[in-house]
mmCIF file of C-alpha atoms in Angstrom:
data_model
loop_
_atom_site.group_PDB
_atom_site.id
_atom_site.type_symbol
_atom_site.label_atom_id
_atom_site.label_comp_id
_atom_site.label_asym_id
_atom_site.label_seq_id
_atom_site.Cartn_x
_atom_site.Cartn_y
_atom_site.Cartn_z
ATOM 1 C CA UNK A 1 -27.036 224.017 27.528
ATOM 2 C CA UNK A 2 -23.339 223.964 28.326
ATOM 3 C CA UNK A 3 -22.585 226.845 30.783
ATOM 4 C CA UNK A 4 -18.826 226.516 30.360
ATOM 5 C CA UNK A 5 -19.090 226.558 26.568
ATOM 6 C CA UNK A 6 -17.064 223.335 26.333
ATOM 7 C CA UNK A 7 -17.381 220.750 23.601
ATOM 8 C CA UNK A 8 -18.508 217.341 24.781
ATOM 9 C CA UNK A 9 -15.666 214.896 25.207
ATOM 10 C CA UNK A 10 -15.574 212.227 22.477
ATOM 11 C CA UNK A 11 -15.608 208.735 23.882
ATOM 12 C CA UNK A 12 -13.100 206.190 22.578
ATOM 13 C CA UNK A 13 -12.810 202.473 23.225
ATOM 14 C CA UNK A 14 -9.323 201.130 23.682
ATOM 15 C CA UNK A 15 -8.658 197.800 22.010
ATOM 16 C CA UNK A 16 -5.614 195.595 21.659
ATOM 17 C CA UNK A 17 -3.194 195.665 18.747
ATOM 18 C CA UNK A 18 -4.480 192.285 17.548
ATOM 19 C CA UNK A 19 -8.065 193.504 17.583
ATOM 20 C CA UNK A 20 -7.173 196.674 15.721
ATOM 21 C CA UNK A 21 -5.182 194.779 13.082
ATOM 22 C CA UNK A 22 -8.178 192.530 12.535
ATOM 23 C CA UNK A 23 -10.285 195.634 11.877
ATOM 24 C CA UNK A 24 -7.665 196.806 9.383
ATOM 25 C CA UNK A 25 -7.690 193.413 7.662
ATOM 26 C CA UNK A 26 -11.483 193.447 7.451
ATOM 27 C CA UNK A 27 -11.382 196.986 6.051
ATOM 28 C CA UNK A 28 -8.820 196.027 3.411
ATOM 29 C CA UNK A 29 -11.075 193.225 2.220
ATOM 30 C CA UNK A 30 -13.855 195.695 1.467
ATOM 31 C CA UNK A 31 -11.728 198.226 -0.439
ATOM 32 C CA UNK A 32 -11.308 196.437 -3.753
ATOM 33 C CA UNK A 33 -11.116 196.965 -7.495
ATOM 34 C CA UNK A 34 -11.530 194.719 -10.536
ATOM 35 C CA UNK A 35 -8.912 193.806 -13.139
ATOM 36 C CA UNK A 36 -9.734 192.296 -16.536
ATOM 37 C CA UNK A 37 -6.888 190.261 -18.034
ATOM 38 C CA UNK A 38 -5.946 189.292 -21.583
ATOM 39 C CA UNK A 39 -7.891 186.014 -21.445
ATOM 40 C CA UNK A 40 -11.089 187.904 -20.567
ATOM 41 C CA UNK A 41 -11.173 186.827 -16.918
ATOM 42 C CA UNK A 42 -11.961 189.454 -14.266
ATOM 43 C CA UNK A 43 -10.938 189.239 -10.620
ATOM 44 C CA UNK A 44 -11.254 191.506 -7.591
ATOM 45 C CA UNK A 45 -8.143 192.699 -5.765
ATOM 46 C CA UNK A 46 -7.534 194.475 -2.496
ATOM 47 C CA UNK A 47 -5.975 197.923 -2.677
ATOM 48 C CA UNK A 48 -2.278 198.248 -1.865
ATOM 49 C CA UNK A 49 -1.233 198.206 1.758
ATOM 50 C CA UNK A 50 1.428 200.665 2.886
ATOM 51 C CA UNK A 51 3.909 197.797 3.206
ATOM 52 C CA UNK A 52 3.277 196.676 -0.379
ATOM 53 C CA UNK A 53 3.698 200.251 -1.540
ATOM 54 C CA UNK A 54 7.012 200.407 0.323
ATOM 55 C CA UNK A 55 8.233 197.261 -1.448
ATOM 56 C CA UNK A 56 7.340 198.705 -4.851
ATOM 57 C CA UNK A 57 9.042 202.026 -4.144
ATOM 58 C CA UNK A 58 12.159 200.202 -2.900
ATOM 59 C CA UNK A 59 12.406 198.652 -6.367
ATOM 60 C CA UNK A 60 13.274 202.105 -7.795
ATOM 61 C CA UNK A 61 16.928 201.132 -7.281
ATOM 62 C CA UNK A 62 16.362 197.997 -9.404
ATOM 63 C CA UNK A 63 18.449 197.451 -12.525
ATOM 64 C CA UNK A 64 16.721 199.173 -15.483
ATOM 65 C CA UNK A 65 17.923 196.326 -17.722
ATOM 66 C CA UNK A 66 16.131 193.565 -15.819
ATOM 67 C CA UNK A 67 13.540 195.105 -13.437
ATOM 68 C CA UNK A 68 13.752 191.746 -11.646
ATOM 69 C CA UNK A 69 12.922 192.990 -8.148
ATOM 70 C CA UNK A 70 10.048 195.169 -9.325
ATOM 71 C CA UNK A 71 8.522 192.402 -11.453
ATOM 72 C CA UNK A 72 8.823 189.841 -8.656
ATOM 73 C CA UNK A 73 7.230 192.252 -6.184
ATOM 74 C CA UNK A 74 4.289 192.915 -8.513
ATOM 75 C CA UNK A 75 3.790 189.185 -9.049
ATOM 76 C CA UNK A 76 3.728 188.549 -5.297
ATOM 77 C CA UNK A 77 1.225 191.372 -4.777
ATOM 78 C CA UNK A 78 -1.028 189.902 -7.483
ATOM 79 C CA UNK A 79 -1.131 186.601 -5.602
ATOM 80 C CA UNK A 80 -1.531 188.195 -2.164
ATOM 81 C CA UNK A 81 -4.219 190.698 -3.119
ATOM 82 C CA UNK A 82 -6.622 188.642 -5.201
ATOM 83 C CA UNK A 83 -9.802 187.817 -3.315
ATOM 84 C CA UNK A 84 -9.995 184.485 -5.158
ATOM 85 C CA UNK A 85 -7.056 182.541 -3.729
ATOM 86 C CA UNK A 86 -7.509 179.689 -6.224
ATOM 87 C CA UNK A 87 -6.245 181.645 -9.240
ATOM 88 C CA UNK A 88 -2.963 180.366 -10.716
ATOM 89 C CA UNK A 89 -1.364 183.637 -11.777
ATOM 90 C CA UNK A 90 1.812 181.788 -12.767
ATOM 91 C CA UNK A 91 -0.003 180.834 -15.980
ATOM 92 C CA UNK A 92 -0.814 184.482 -16.784
ATOM 93 C CA UNK A 93 1.529 186.543 -18.935
ATOM 94 C CA UNK A 94 3.652 189.667 -18.676
ATOM 95 C CA UNK A 95 0.987 191.852 -20.319
ATOM 96 C CA UNK A 96 -1.445 190.727 -17.612
ATOM 97 C CA UNK A 97 1.076 191.948 -15.047
ATOM 98 C CA UNK A 98 1.281 195.305 -16.814
ATOM 99 C CA UNK A 99 -2.524 195.614 -16.763
ATOM 100 C CA UNK A 100 -2.500 194.766 -13.049
ATOM 101 C CA UNK A 101 0.282 197.286 -12.428
ATOM 102 C CA UNK A 102 -1.533 200.220 -14.041
ATOM 103 C CA UNK A 103 -4.938 199.322 -12.568
ATOM 104 C CA UNK A 104 -3.462 198.959 -9.090
ATOM 105 C CA UNK A 105 -1.683 202.310 -9.342
ATOM 106 C CA UNK A 106 -4.912 204.009 -10.437
ATOM 107 C CA UNK A 107 -7.140 202.549 -7.723
ATOM 108 C CA UNK A 108 -4.677 202.439 -4.821
ATOM 109 C CA UNK A 109 -3.153 205.897 -5.333
ATOM 110 C CA UNK A 110 -4.641 207.928 -8.183
ATOM 111 C CA UNK A 111 -4.873 208.029 -11.954
ATOM 112 C CA UNK A 112 -2.611 211.102 -12.056
ATOM 113 C CA UNK A 113 1.133 210.748 -12.448
ATOM 114 C CA UNK A 114 3.740 213.458 -12.998
ATOM 115 C CA UNK A 115 6.792 212.474 -15.002
ATOM 116 C CA UNK A 116 9.680 214.918 -15.204
ATOM 117 C CA UNK A 117 12.418 214.430 -17.785
ATOM 118 C CA UNK A 118 15.329 216.623 -18.806
ATOM 119 C CA UNK A 119 13.211 218.211 -21.525
ATOM 120 C CA UNK A 120 9.667 218.273 -20.204
ATOM 121 C CA UNK A 121 7.212 217.597 -17.392
ATOM 122 C CA UNK A 122 4.248 215.365 -18.262
ATOM 123 C CA UNK A 123 0.920 215.319 -16.435
ATOM 124 C CA UNK A 124 -0.123 211.755 -17.196
ATOM 125 C CA UNK A 125 -3.642 210.366 -16.859
ATOM 126 C CA UNK A 126 -3.027 206.697 -16.191
ATOM 127 C CA UNK A 127 -6.597 205.658 -16.992
ATOM 128 C CA UNK A 128 -5.997 206.944 -20.529
ATOM 129 C CA UNK A 129 -2.784 204.904 -20.734
ATOM 130 C CA UNK A 130 -4.637 201.812 -19.530
ATOM 131 C CA UNK A 131 -7.390 202.365 -22.098
ATOM 132 C CA UNK A 132 -4.717 202.706 -24.772
ATOM 133 C CA UNK A 133 -3.197 199.389 -23.706
ATOM 134 C CA UNK A 134 -6.548 197.586 -23.818
ATOM 135 C CA UNK A 135 -7.238 199.084 -27.273
ATOM 136 C CA UNK A 136 -3.808 197.922 -28.420
ATOM 137 C CA UNK A 137 -4.587 194.354 -27.325
ATOM 138 C CA UNK A 138 -7.990 194.377 -29.019
ATOM 139 C CA UNK A 139 -6.689 195.830 -32.286
ATOM 140 C CA UNK A 140 -3.596 193.617 -32.544
ATOM 141 C CA UNK A 141 -4.795 190.215 -31.397
ATOM 142 C CA UNK A 142 -2.594 188.331 -33.861
ATOM 143 C CA UNK A 143 0.518 190.122 -32.599
ATOM 144 C CA UNK A 144 -0.011 188.755 -29.086
ATOM 145 C CA UNK A 145 -1.165 185.232 -29.988
ATOM 146 C CA UNK A 146 0.920 182.069 -29.568
ATOM 147 C CA UNK A 147 2.492 181.022 -32.865
ATOM 148 C CA UNK A 148 4.434 178.159 -34.452
ATOM 149 C CA UNK A 149 7.456 178.162 -36.730
ATOM 150 C CA UNK A 150 9.105 175.272 -38.541
ATOM 151 C CA UNK A 151 12.561 175.215 -40.084
ATOM 152 C CA UNK A 152 13.578 171.834 -41.473
ATOM 153 C CA UNK A 153 12.850 169.210 -38.830
ATOM 154 C CA UNK A 154 12.609 171.692 -35.941
ATOM 155 C CA UNK A 155 9.284 173.203 -34.843
ATOM 156 C CA UNK A 156 8.954 175.812 -32.110
ATOM 157 C CA UNK A 157 5.844 177.206 -30.477
ATOM 158 C CA UNK A 158 6.217 180.589 -28.824
ATOM 159 C CA UNK A 159 4.194 183.395 -27.269
ATOM 160 C CA UNK A 160 4.028 185.938 -24.482
ATOM 161 C CA UNK A 161 6.213 184.894 -21.530
ATOM 162 C CA UNK A 162 4.272 183.603 -18.539
ATOM 163 C CA UNK A 163 4.776 184.989 -15.056
ATOM 164 C CA UNK A 164 6.059 181.568 -14.008
ATOM 165 C CA UNK A 165 8.948 181.595 -16.469
ATOM 166 C CA UNK A 166 9.810 185.208 -15.689
ATOM 167 C CA UNK A 167 9.882 184.358 -11.983
ATOM 168 C CA UNK A 168 12.246 181.488 -12.820
ATOM 169 C CA UNK A 169 14.494 183.854 -14.762
ATOM 170 C CA UNK A 170 14.587 186.381 -11.938
ATOM 171 C CA UNK A 171 15.259 183.795 -9.223
ATOM 172 C CA UNK A 172 17.695 181.550 -11.096
ATOM 173 C CA UNK A 173 19.622 184.068 -13.169
ATOM 174 C CA UNK A 174 19.180 187.616 -11.905
ATOM 175 C CA UNK A 175 18.727 187.222 -8.138
ATOM 176 C CA UNK A 176 22.420 186.900 -7.275
ATOM 177 C CA UNK A 177 23.789 188.493 -10.428
ATOM 178 C CA UNK A 178 25.637 191.793 -10.152
ATOM 179 C CA UNK A 179 24.289 193.935 -13.017
ATOM 180 C CA UNK A 180 27.200 196.357 -13.090
ATOM 181 C CA UNK A 181 27.983 198.227 -16.302
ATOM 182 C CA UNK A 182 31.359 199.929 -16.127
ATOM 183 C CA UNK A 183 32.796 199.237 -19.559
ATOM 184 C CA UNK A 184 31.541 198.761 -23.102
ATOM 185 C CA UNK A 185 32.374 195.062 -22.765
ATOM 186 C CA UNK A 186 30.152 194.809 -19.662
ATOM 187 C CA UNK A 187 27.294 196.383 -21.611
ATOM 188 C CA UNK A 188 27.759 194.068 -24.596
ATOM 189 C CA UNK A 189 27.735 191.016 -22.325
ATOM 190 C CA UNK A 190 24.604 192.081 -20.448
ATOM 191 C CA UNK A 191 22.737 192.992 -23.632
ATOM 192 C CA UNK A 192 23.698 189.676 -25.213
ATOM 193 C CA UNK A 193 22.458 187.759 -22.185
ATOM 194 C CA UNK A 194 19.244 189.792 -22.062
ATOM 195 C CA UNK A 195 18.655 189.053 -25.757
ATOM 196 C CA UNK A 196 18.961 185.286 -25.226
ATOM 197 C CA UNK A 197 16.841 185.426 -22.087
ATOM 198 C CA UNK A 198 14.008 187.152 -23.961
ATOM 199 C CA UNK A 199 13.975 184.351 -26.528
ATOM 200 C CA UNK A 200 14.120 181.667 -23.836
ATOM 201 C CA UNK A 201 11.178 183.264 -22.008
ATOM 202 C CA UNK A 202 9.020 183.194 -25.131
ATOM 203 C CA UNK A 203 9.509 179.611 -26.353
ATOM 204 C CA UNK A 204 6.815 177.186 -25.182
ATOM 205 C CA UNK A 205 7.790 173.903 -26.863
ATOM 206 C CA UNK A 206 10.455 172.546 -29.196
ATOM 207 C CA UNK A 207 9.900 169.564 -31.492
ATOM 208 C CA UNK A 208 12.409 167.544 -33.524
ATOM 209 C CA UNK A 209 10.804 164.842 -35.660
ATOM 210 C CA UNK A 210 8.282 163.251 -33.264
ATOM 211 C CA UNK A 211 10.039 164.236 -30.020
ATOM 212 C CA UNK A 212 8.697 167.252 -28.103
ATOM 213 C CA UNK A 213 10.036 169.013 -25.038
ATOM 214 C CA UNK A 214 7.725 171.276 -23.050
ATOM 215 C CA UNK A 215 9.752 174.261 -21.867
ATOM 216 C CA UNK A 216 7.097 175.033 -19.244
ATOM 217 C CA UNK A 217 8.179 171.916 -17.319
ATOM 218 C CA UNK A 218 11.845 172.947 -17.284
ATOM 219 C CA UNK A 219 13.769 175.383 -15.124
ATOM 220 C CA UNK A 220 15.296 178.415 -16.803
ATOM 221 C CA UNK A 221 18.833 177.068 -16.973
ATOM 222 C CA UNK A 222 17.585 174.038 -18.900
ATOM 223 C CA UNK A 223 15.695 176.366 -21.238
ATOM 224 C CA UNK A 224 18.896 178.284 -21.940
ATOM 225 C CA UNK A 225 20.963 175.138 -22.429
ATOM 226 C CA UNK A 226 18.543 173.779 -25.043
ATOM 227 C CA UNK A 227 18.060 177.131 -26.753
ATOM 228 C CA UNK A 228 21.762 177.786 -27.188
ATOM 229 C CA UNK A 229 22.196 174.476 -29.041
ATOM 230 C CA UNK A 230 19.400 175.123 -31.554
ATOM 231 C CA UNK A 231 20.149 176.625 -35.000
ATOM 232 C CA UNK A 232 19.919 180.422 -35.123
ATOM 233 C CA UNK A 233 17.757 180.229 -38.272
ATOM 234 C CA UNK A 234 14.794 178.754 -36.393
ATOM 235 C CA UNK A 235 14.862 181.705 -33.970
ATOM 236 C CA UNK A 236 14.138 184.399 -36.544
ATOM 237 C CA UNK A 237 10.344 184.222 -36.281
ATOM 238 C CA UNK A 238 10.567 184.210 -32.481
ATOM 239 C CA UNK A 239 12.736 187.334 -32.535
ATOM 240 C CA UNK A 240 10.310 189.052 -34.910
ATOM 241 C CA UNK A 241 7.403 188.173 -32.592
ATOM 242 C CA UNK A 242 9.218 189.660 -29.582
ATOM 243 C CA UNK A 243 10.073 192.845 -31.468
ATOM 244 C CA UNK A 244 6.476 193.292 -32.664
ATOM 245 C CA UNK A 245 4.683 192.808 -29.354
ATOM 246 C CA UNK A 246 7.192 194.975 -27.485
ATOM 247 C CA UNK A 247 6.764 197.747 -30.029
ATOM 248 C CA UNK A 248 2.962 197.647 -29.676
ATOM 249 C CA UNK A 249 3.206 197.825 -25.880
ATOM 250 C CA UNK A 250 5.674 200.701 -26.055
ATOM 251 C CA UNK A 251 3.347 202.595 -28.383
ATOM 252 C CA UNK A 252 0.470 202.211 -25.906
ATOM 253 C CA UNK A 253 2.708 203.650 -23.171
ATOM 254 C CA UNK A 254 4.127 206.430 -25.336
ATOM 255 C CA UNK A 255 3.645 209.991 -24.080
ATOM 256 C CA UNK A 256 5.233 211.606 -27.115
ATOM 257 C CA UNK A 257 7.804 210.809 -29.791
ATOM 258 C CA UNK A 258 10.682 210.698 -27.308
ATOM 259 C CA UNK A 259 9.114 209.505 -24.056
ATOM 260 C CA UNK A 260 7.524 206.275 -22.833
ATOM 261 C CA UNK A 261 5.826 205.942 -19.458
ATOM 262 C CA UNK A 262 8.274 204.082 -17.167
ATOM 263 C CA UNK A 263 6.907 200.868 -15.693
ATOM 264 C CA UNK A 264 9.065 200.581 -12.591
ATOM 265 C CA UNK A 265 9.130 201.526 -8.919
ATOM 266 C CA UNK A 266 8.948 205.250 -9.710
ATOM 267 C CA UNK A 267 5.365 204.753 -10.910
ATOM 268 C CA UNK A 268 4.356 204.170 -7.303
ATOM 269 C CA UNK A 269 6.191 207.074 -5.723
ATOM 270 C CA UNK A 270 3.711 209.524 -4.214
ATOM 271 C CA UNK A 271 3.626 212.364 -6.701
#
């Protein structure tokens, strides 16, 4: 019995910063979640660290036309957080990154997200959005498959952009580019460049007669140089493919007729 009615003093052990950080690292390795990608593979990932969350939130100031910083940050987190360090995520595609983005947000923060627009406030359940995306992929497999088009002697293969080619685009084209829209001419120029970049990201190979060039072995500037010399006619099927898959993804992220869930740094703000 304690005559002074005092609570017993809790005993603590003091350890060094290095020892404590090792405990944190060990803890992070046990707090994981699984992600299933478009090719059917499933991998385990560590939950976001506070530093990774900071990097994602910093990307809120990213250009809405390119989302280069946000996309690069997500790609780096994919590589850092996967428990299997032998996975080549560069070969995965931009829909895989979207799946990773939503799953990470759900498991590292919560599945609830509040979006406020000028007209309405939405209480979003992100697990429902993720389920909608997976259903979209299952119900529209042809829309997301690699395809081939031939016009005359030119044959192109095309498909969803890989994370490797998007990283090339962001590093080679957007990294040091000032995306500043002050006039209508600025907007036209940026939209025109974005249009060409989307096509360049999607093309896998180009063949003329018996000669083939693999775009995956080229840097992005070479991709653009080749693309801009090709006839516009051969691009029509590629453009249609891009429009179709983007529309399907937008529909899976749609909250109502006027609003689509934003996939940017704001998704990771704590609200």
